[in-house]
Coordinates of N, CA and C in Angstrom, one line a residue:
X1330 N 0.8 -1.2 0.0 CA 0.0 0.0 0.0 C 0.9 1.2 0.0
X1331 N 0.5 2.2 -0.8 CA 1.3 3.5 -0.9 C 0.7 4.5 0.0
X1332 N 1.6 5.3 0.5 CA 1.1 6.6 1.2 C 1.7 7.7 0.4
X1333 N 0.9 8.7 0.1 CA 1.3 9.8 -0.7 C 1.8 10.9 0.3
X1334 N 2.9 11.5 -0.1 CA 3.5 12.6 0.7 C 3.6 13.9 -0.2
X1335 N 3.5 15.0 0.4 CA 3.7 16.3 -0.2 C 4.9 16.9 0.4
X1336 N 5.9 17.3 -0.4 CA 7.1 18.0 0.1 C 6.9 19.4 -0.2
X1337 N 6.9 20.3 0.8 CA 6.5 21.7 0.7 C 7.2 22.6 1.6
X1338 N 7.2 23.9 1.3 CA 7.6 24.9 2.2 C 6.4 25.8 2.6
X1339 N 5.3 25.5 2.1 CA 4.1 26.3 2.3 C 2.9 25.5 2.7
X1340 N 3.1 24.8 3.8 CA 2.1 23.8 4.3 C 0.7 24.4 4.5
X1341 N 0.7 25.6 5.1 CA -0.6 26.2 5.4 C -1.1 27.1 4.3
X1342 N -0.4 27.2 3.3 CA -0.9 28.1 2.1 C -0.7 29.5 2.3
X1343 N -0.1 29.9 3.5 CA 0.0 31.4 3.8 C 1.3 32.0 3.4
X1344 N 2.2 31.2 2.8 CA 3.5 31.7 2.4 C 3.9 31.4 1.0
X1345 N 3.2 32.1 0.0 CA 3.4 31.8 -1.4 C 4.8 32.2 -1.8
X1346 N 5.5 33.1 -1.0 CA 6.8 33.5 -1.3 C 7.9 32.4 -1.0
X1347 N 7.5 31.4 -0.3 CA 8.4 30.3 0.1 C 8.3 29.0 -0.8
X1348 N 7.4 29.0 -1.8 CA 7.2 27.8 -2.6 C 8.5 27.5 -3.3
X1349 N 8.7 26.2 -3.7 CA 9.8 25.8 -4.5 C 9.5 26.0 -5.9
X1350 N 10.5 26.6 -6.6 CA 10.3 26.8 -8.1 C 10.7 25.5 -8.8
X1351 N 10.2 25.3 -10.0 CA 10.6 24.2 -10.8 C 12.1 24.3 -11.1
X1352 N 12.6 25.5 -11.4 CA 14.0 25.7 -11.7 C 14.9 25.3 -10.5
X1353 N 14.4 25.6 -9.3 CA 15.2 25.2 -8.1 C 15.2 23.7 -8.0
X1354 N 14.1 23.1 -8.2 CA 14.0 21.6 -8.1 C 14.9 21.0 -9.2
X1355 N 14.9 21.5 -10.4 CA 15.7 21.0 -11.5 C 17.2 21.1 -11.1
X1356 N 17.6 22.2 -10.5 CA 19.0 22.4 -10.1 C 19.4 21.4 -9.1
X1357 N 18.5 21.2 -8.1 CA 18.8 20.3 -7.0 C 19.0 18.8 -7.6
X1358 N 17.9 18.4 -8.3 CA 17.9 17.0 -8.8 C 19.0 16.8 -9.8
X1359 N 19.5 17.8 -10.5 CA 20.6 17.6 -11.5 C 21.9 17.2 -10.8
X1360 N 22.0 17.5 -9.5 CA 23.2 17.1 -8.7 C 23.1 15.7 -8.2
X1361 N 21.9 15.1 -8.4 CA 21.7 13.7 -7.9 C 21.8 12.7 -9.0
X1362 N 22.8 11.9 -9.0 CA 23.1 11.0 -10.2 C 22.0 10.0 -10.4
X1363 N 21.2 9.7 -9.4 CA 20.2 8.6 -9.5 C 18.8 9.2 -9.9
X1364 N 18.7 10.5 -10.2 CA 17.5 11.1 -10.6 C 17.6 11.6 -12.1
X1365 N 16.5 11.5 -12.8 CA 16.5 12.2 -14.1 C 15.2 13.0 -14.2
X1366 N 15.2 14.1 -15.0 CA 14.0 14.9 -15.2 C 13.3 14.4 -16.4
X1367 N 11.9 14.4 -16.3 CA 11.1 14.0 -17.5 C 9.8 14.8 -17.5
X1368 N 9.3 15.1 -18.7 CA 8.1 15.9 -18.8 C 6.9 15.0 -18.9
X1369 N 7.1 13.7 -18.7 CA 5.9 12.8 -18.6 C 6.4 11.5 -17.8
X1370 N 5.5 10.8 -17.3 CA 5.8 9.6 -16.6 C 4.8 8.5 -17.2
X1371 N 5.4 7.4 -17.6 CA 4.6 6.3 -18.1 C 4.8 5.0 -17.3
X1372 N 3.7 4.3 -17.1 CA 3.8 3.0 -16.4 C 2.8 2.1 -17.0
X1373 N 3.1 0.8 -16.8 CA 2.3 -0.3 -17.4 C 1.6 -1.0 -16.3
X1374 N 0.4 -1.4 -16.6 CA -0.5 -2.2 -15.8 C -1.2 -3.3 -16.7
X1375 N -0.8 -4.5 -16.5 CA -1.4 -5.6 -17.3 C -1.2 -5.3 -18.8
X1376 N -2.3 -5.0 -19.5 CA -2.3 -4.7 -21.0 C -2.3 -3.2 -21.3
X1377 N -2.2 -2.4 -20.3 CA -2.4 -1.0 -20.6 C -1.1 -0.2 -20.2
X1378 N -0.8 0.8 -21.0 CA 0.2 1.8 -20.6 C -0.4 3.1 -20.4
X1379 N -0.1 3.8 -19.3 CA -0.6 5.1 -19.0 C 0.5 6.1 -19.0
X1380 N 0.3 7.2 -19.6 CA 1.3 8.3 -19.6 C 0.7 9.5 -19.0
X1381 N 1.4 10.1 -18.1 CA 0.9 11.3 -17.4 C 1.9 12.5 -17.7
X1382 N 1.4 13.6 -18.3 CA 2.2 14.7 -18.6 C 2.5 15.5 -17.3
X1383 N 3.6 16.2 -17.2 CA 3.9 17.0 -16.0 C 5.4 17.1 -15.9
X1384 N 5.8 17.5 -14.7 CA 7.3 17.7 -14.4 C 7.6 16.6 -13.3
X1385 N 8.4 15.6 -13.7 CA 8.8 14.5 -12.9 C 10.3 14.4 -12.7
X1386 N 10.7 14.1 -11.5 CA 12.0 13.7 -11.2 C 12.0 12.3 -10.8
X1387 N 12.6 11.5 -11.7 CA 12.4 10.0 -11.6 C 13.7 9.4 -10.9
X1388 N 13.4 8.8 -9.8 CA 14.5 8.1 -9.0 C 14.6 6.7 -9.5
X1389 N 15.8 6.3 -9.9 CA 16.0 5.0 -10.4 C 16.7 4.2 -9.2
X1390 N 16.1 3.2 -8.8 CA 16.6 2.3 -7.8 C 16.5 0.9 -8.3
X1391 N 17.7 0.4 -8.8 CA 17.6 -0.9 -9.4 C 16.8 -0.9 -10.7
X1392 N 15.8 -1.8 -10.8 CA 14.9 -1.9 -11.9 C 13.7 -1.0 -11.7
X1393 N 13.5 -0.4 -10.6 CA 12.3 0.3 -10.2 C 12.5 1.8 -10.4
X1394 N 11.5 2.5 -10.9 CA 11.5 3.9 -11.1 C 10.4 4.5 -10.1
X1395 N 10.9 5.5 -9.3 CA 10.0 6.1 -8.3 C 9.8 7.6 -8.8
X1396 N 8.6 8.0 -9.2 CA 8.4 9.4 -9.6 C 8.2 10.4 -8.4
X1397 N 8.9 11.5 -8.5 CA 8.6 12.6 -7.6 C 8.1 13.7 -8.5
X1398 N 6.8 14.0 -8.3 CA 6.2 15.0 -9.3 C 6.1 16.4 -8.7
X1399 N 6.6 17.3 -9.5 CA 6.5 18.7 -9.2 C 5.1 19.2 -9.6
X1400 N 4.4 19.9 -8.7 CA 3.1 20.5 -9.1 C 2.9 21.7 -8.2
X1401 N 2.7 22.9 -8.8 CA 2.4 24.1 -8.2 C 3.2 24.4 -6.9
X1402 N 4.5 24.3 -7.0 CA 5.4 24.7 -5.9 C 5.7 23.6 -4.9
X1403 N 5.2 22.4 -5.1 CA 5.4 21.3 -4.2 C 5.8 20.0 -5.0
X1404 N 6.4 19.1 -4.3 CA 6.7 17.8 -4.8 C 5.8 16.7 -4.2
X1405 N 5.5 15.7 -4.9 CA 4.6 14.7 -4.4 C 5.3 13.3 -4.7
X1406 N 5.2 12.4 -3.8 CA 5.8 11.1 -4.0 C 4.9 10.1 -3.2
X1407 N 4.7 8.9 -3.8 CA 4.0 7.8 -3.2 C 5.1 6.9 -2.6
X1408 N 4.9 6.6 -1.3 CA 5.9 5.8 -0.6 C 5.3 4.4 -0.3
X1409 N 6.0 3.4 -0.8 CA 5.5 2.0 -0.5 C 6.5 1.2 0.2
X1410 N 7.7 1.8 0.5 CA 8.8 1.0 1.1 C 9.7 2.0 2.0
X1411 N 10.3 1.5 3.0 CA 11.1 2.3 3.9 C 12.2 3.0 3.1
X1412 N 12.8 2.4 2.1 CA 13.9 3.0 1.4 C 13.4 4.3 0.6
X1413 N 12.2 4.2 0.1 CA 11.6 5.4 -0.5 C 11.4 6.5 0.5
X1414 N 10.9 6.1 1.7 CA 10.7 7.1 2.7 C 12.0 7.8 3.1
X1415 N 13.1 7.0 3.2 CA 14.4 7.6 3.6 C 14.9 8.5 2.5
X1416 N 14.7 8.2 1.2 CA 15.1 9.1 0.1 C 14.3 10.4 0.2
X1417 N 13.0 10.2 0.4 CA 12.1 11.4 0.6 C 12.7 12.4 1.6
X1418 N 13.1 11.8 2.8 CA 13.6 12.6 3.9 C 14.9 13.3 3.4
X1419 N 15.7 12.7 2.6 CA 16.9 13.4 2.1 C 16.5 14.6 1.2
X1420 N 15.5 14.4 0.4 CA 15.1 15.5 -0.5 C 14.5 16.6 0.3
X1421 N 13.7 16.3 1.3 CA 13.1 17.3 2.2 C 14.2 18.1 2.9
X1422 N 15.2 17.4 3.4 CA 16.3 18.1 4.1 C 17.1 19.1 3.1
X1423 N 17.4 18.6 1.9 CA 18.2 19.4 1.0 C 17.4 20.6 0.4
X1424 N 16.1 20.4 0.4 CA 15.3 21.5 -0.1 C 14.7 22.4 1.0
X1425 N 15.2 22.2 2.2 CA 14.8 23.0 3.4 C 13.2 23.0 3.4
X1426 N 12.6 21.9 3.3 CA 11.1 21.8 3.3 C 10.6 20.9 4.4
X1427 N 9.4 20.6 4.3 CA 8.8 19.6 5.3 C 7.9 18.7 4.5
X1428 N 7.5 17.6 5.1 CA 6.6 16.7 4.4 C 5.3 16.5 5.1
X1429 N 4.2 16.3 4.4 CA 2.9 16.1 4.9 C 2.3 14.9 4.2
X1430 N 1.7 14.1 5.0 CA 1.0 12.9 4.5 C -0.3 13.3 3.9
X1431 N -0.6 12.7 2.7 CA -1.9 13.0 2.2 C -1.9 13.5 0.8

């Protein structure tokens, strides 16, 4: 089961001046050798392939790709394993942000 997390600097919505910009996220993730930027994310389920447009930072861990999606000043990630949670905490720390479940 996945738990979705929001990585943000504007948890209460009252600090629009503190949001993360896409360029800031691109700069940070460009320093991370296990991440790549993509303007869409595709995944397969049985006989179907779904492609979602957007701004994604794709974390490659072995054969698995974990998408961190940038949307309106925040990053979103679905956590299904402790190792993903630990990576999320690293991202939170480096971006001087916080995380919120939901």
